[in-house]
Short mmCIF file of C-alpha atoms in Angstrom, two decimals:
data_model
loop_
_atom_site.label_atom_id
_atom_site.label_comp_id
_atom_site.label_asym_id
_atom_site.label_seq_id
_atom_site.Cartn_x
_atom_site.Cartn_y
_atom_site.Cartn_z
CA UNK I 1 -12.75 16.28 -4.43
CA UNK I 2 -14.91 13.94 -2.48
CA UNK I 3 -13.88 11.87 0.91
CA UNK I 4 -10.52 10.43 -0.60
CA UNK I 5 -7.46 9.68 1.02
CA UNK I 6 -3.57 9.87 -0.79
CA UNK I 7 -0.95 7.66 0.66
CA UNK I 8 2.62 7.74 -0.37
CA UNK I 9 4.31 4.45 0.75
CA UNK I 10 8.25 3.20 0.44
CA UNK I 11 7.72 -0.08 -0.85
CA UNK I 12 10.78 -2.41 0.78
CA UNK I 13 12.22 -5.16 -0.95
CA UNK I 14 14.51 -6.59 2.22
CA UNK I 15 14.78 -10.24 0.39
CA UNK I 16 18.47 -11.04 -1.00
CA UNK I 17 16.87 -11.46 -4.79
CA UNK I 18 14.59 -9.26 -7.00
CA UNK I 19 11.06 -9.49 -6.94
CA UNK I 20 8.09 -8.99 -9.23
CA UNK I 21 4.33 -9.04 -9.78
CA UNK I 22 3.78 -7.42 -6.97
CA UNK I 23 -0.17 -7.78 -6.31
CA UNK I 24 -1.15 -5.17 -3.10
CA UNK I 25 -4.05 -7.44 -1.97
CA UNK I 26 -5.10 -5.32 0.81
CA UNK I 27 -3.79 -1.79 2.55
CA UNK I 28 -5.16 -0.62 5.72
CA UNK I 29 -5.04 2.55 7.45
CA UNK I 30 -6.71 2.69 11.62
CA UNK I 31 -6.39 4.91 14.09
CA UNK I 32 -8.33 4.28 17.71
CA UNK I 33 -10.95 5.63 16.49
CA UNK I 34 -11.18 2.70 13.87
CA UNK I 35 -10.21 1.74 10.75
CA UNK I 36 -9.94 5.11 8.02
CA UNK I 37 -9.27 3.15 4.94
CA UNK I 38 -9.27 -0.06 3.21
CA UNK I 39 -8.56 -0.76 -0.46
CA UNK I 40 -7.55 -3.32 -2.60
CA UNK I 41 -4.74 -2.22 -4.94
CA UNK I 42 -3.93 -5.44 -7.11
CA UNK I 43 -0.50 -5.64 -9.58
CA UNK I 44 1.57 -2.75 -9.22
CA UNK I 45 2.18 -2.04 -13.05
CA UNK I 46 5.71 -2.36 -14.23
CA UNK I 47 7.23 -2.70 -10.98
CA UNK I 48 10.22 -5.21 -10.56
CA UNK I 49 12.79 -4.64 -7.39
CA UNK I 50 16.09 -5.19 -6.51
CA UNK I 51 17.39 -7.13 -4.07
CA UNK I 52 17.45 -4.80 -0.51
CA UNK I 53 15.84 -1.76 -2.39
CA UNK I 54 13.32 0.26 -2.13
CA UNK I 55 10.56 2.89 -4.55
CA UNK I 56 7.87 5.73 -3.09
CA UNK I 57 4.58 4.38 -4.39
CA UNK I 58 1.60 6.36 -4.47
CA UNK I 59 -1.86 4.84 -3.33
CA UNK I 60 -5.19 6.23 -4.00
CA UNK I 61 -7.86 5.65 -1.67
CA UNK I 62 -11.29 6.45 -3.45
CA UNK I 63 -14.45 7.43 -1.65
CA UNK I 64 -15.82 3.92 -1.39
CA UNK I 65 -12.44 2.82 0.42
CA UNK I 66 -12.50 5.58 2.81
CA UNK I 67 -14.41 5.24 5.80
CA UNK I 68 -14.02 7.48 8.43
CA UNK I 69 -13.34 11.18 6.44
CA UNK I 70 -11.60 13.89 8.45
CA UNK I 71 -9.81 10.93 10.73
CA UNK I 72 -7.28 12.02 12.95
CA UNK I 73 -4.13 10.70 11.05
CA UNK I 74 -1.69 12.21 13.69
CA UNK I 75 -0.92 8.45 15.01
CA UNK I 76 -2.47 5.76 12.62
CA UNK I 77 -1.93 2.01 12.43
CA UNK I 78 -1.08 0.47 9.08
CA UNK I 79 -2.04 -3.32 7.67
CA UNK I 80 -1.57 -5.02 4.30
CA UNK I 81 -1.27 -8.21 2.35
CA UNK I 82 1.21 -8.21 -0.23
CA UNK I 83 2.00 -11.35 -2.90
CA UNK I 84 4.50 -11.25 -5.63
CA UNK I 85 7.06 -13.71 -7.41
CA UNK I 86 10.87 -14.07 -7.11
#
């Protein structure tokens, strides 16, 4: 319901040692048209990584993050700002 936007991700761990705390500081979605989405995420629960591995993360954009509904998301542009600990 509502102007929301659902974006499954493969989160990429391509460091040589596992890492943690994972805090998604910022995700951004554009297209030329200008920017669709932008949400703040923070710790992704529970999730540690392996060295050069890899998980399918689900993001939820909510109406308030969303800010051009009905975008064109045939070729889209893709930001974020990502901390964690090793």
């Amino acid at each position: 319901e509502g102007n929301v936007l659902v974006a499954q991700c493969f989160v990429l761990n391509g460091r040589n040692e596992q890492v943690r705390q994972i805090n998604v500081k910022q995700m951004k979605f554009s297209n030329d048209a200008g920017v669709i989405a932008d949400g703040r995420f923070g710790y992704m629960e529970d999730l540690t990584l392996n060295p050069q591995s890899y998980v399918l993360w689900t993001f939820y954009f909510n109406e308030d993050a969303v800010q051009m509904p009905n975008a064109d998301l045939s070729s889209i542009s893709w930001y974020s700002s990502i901390s964690y600990s090793h």
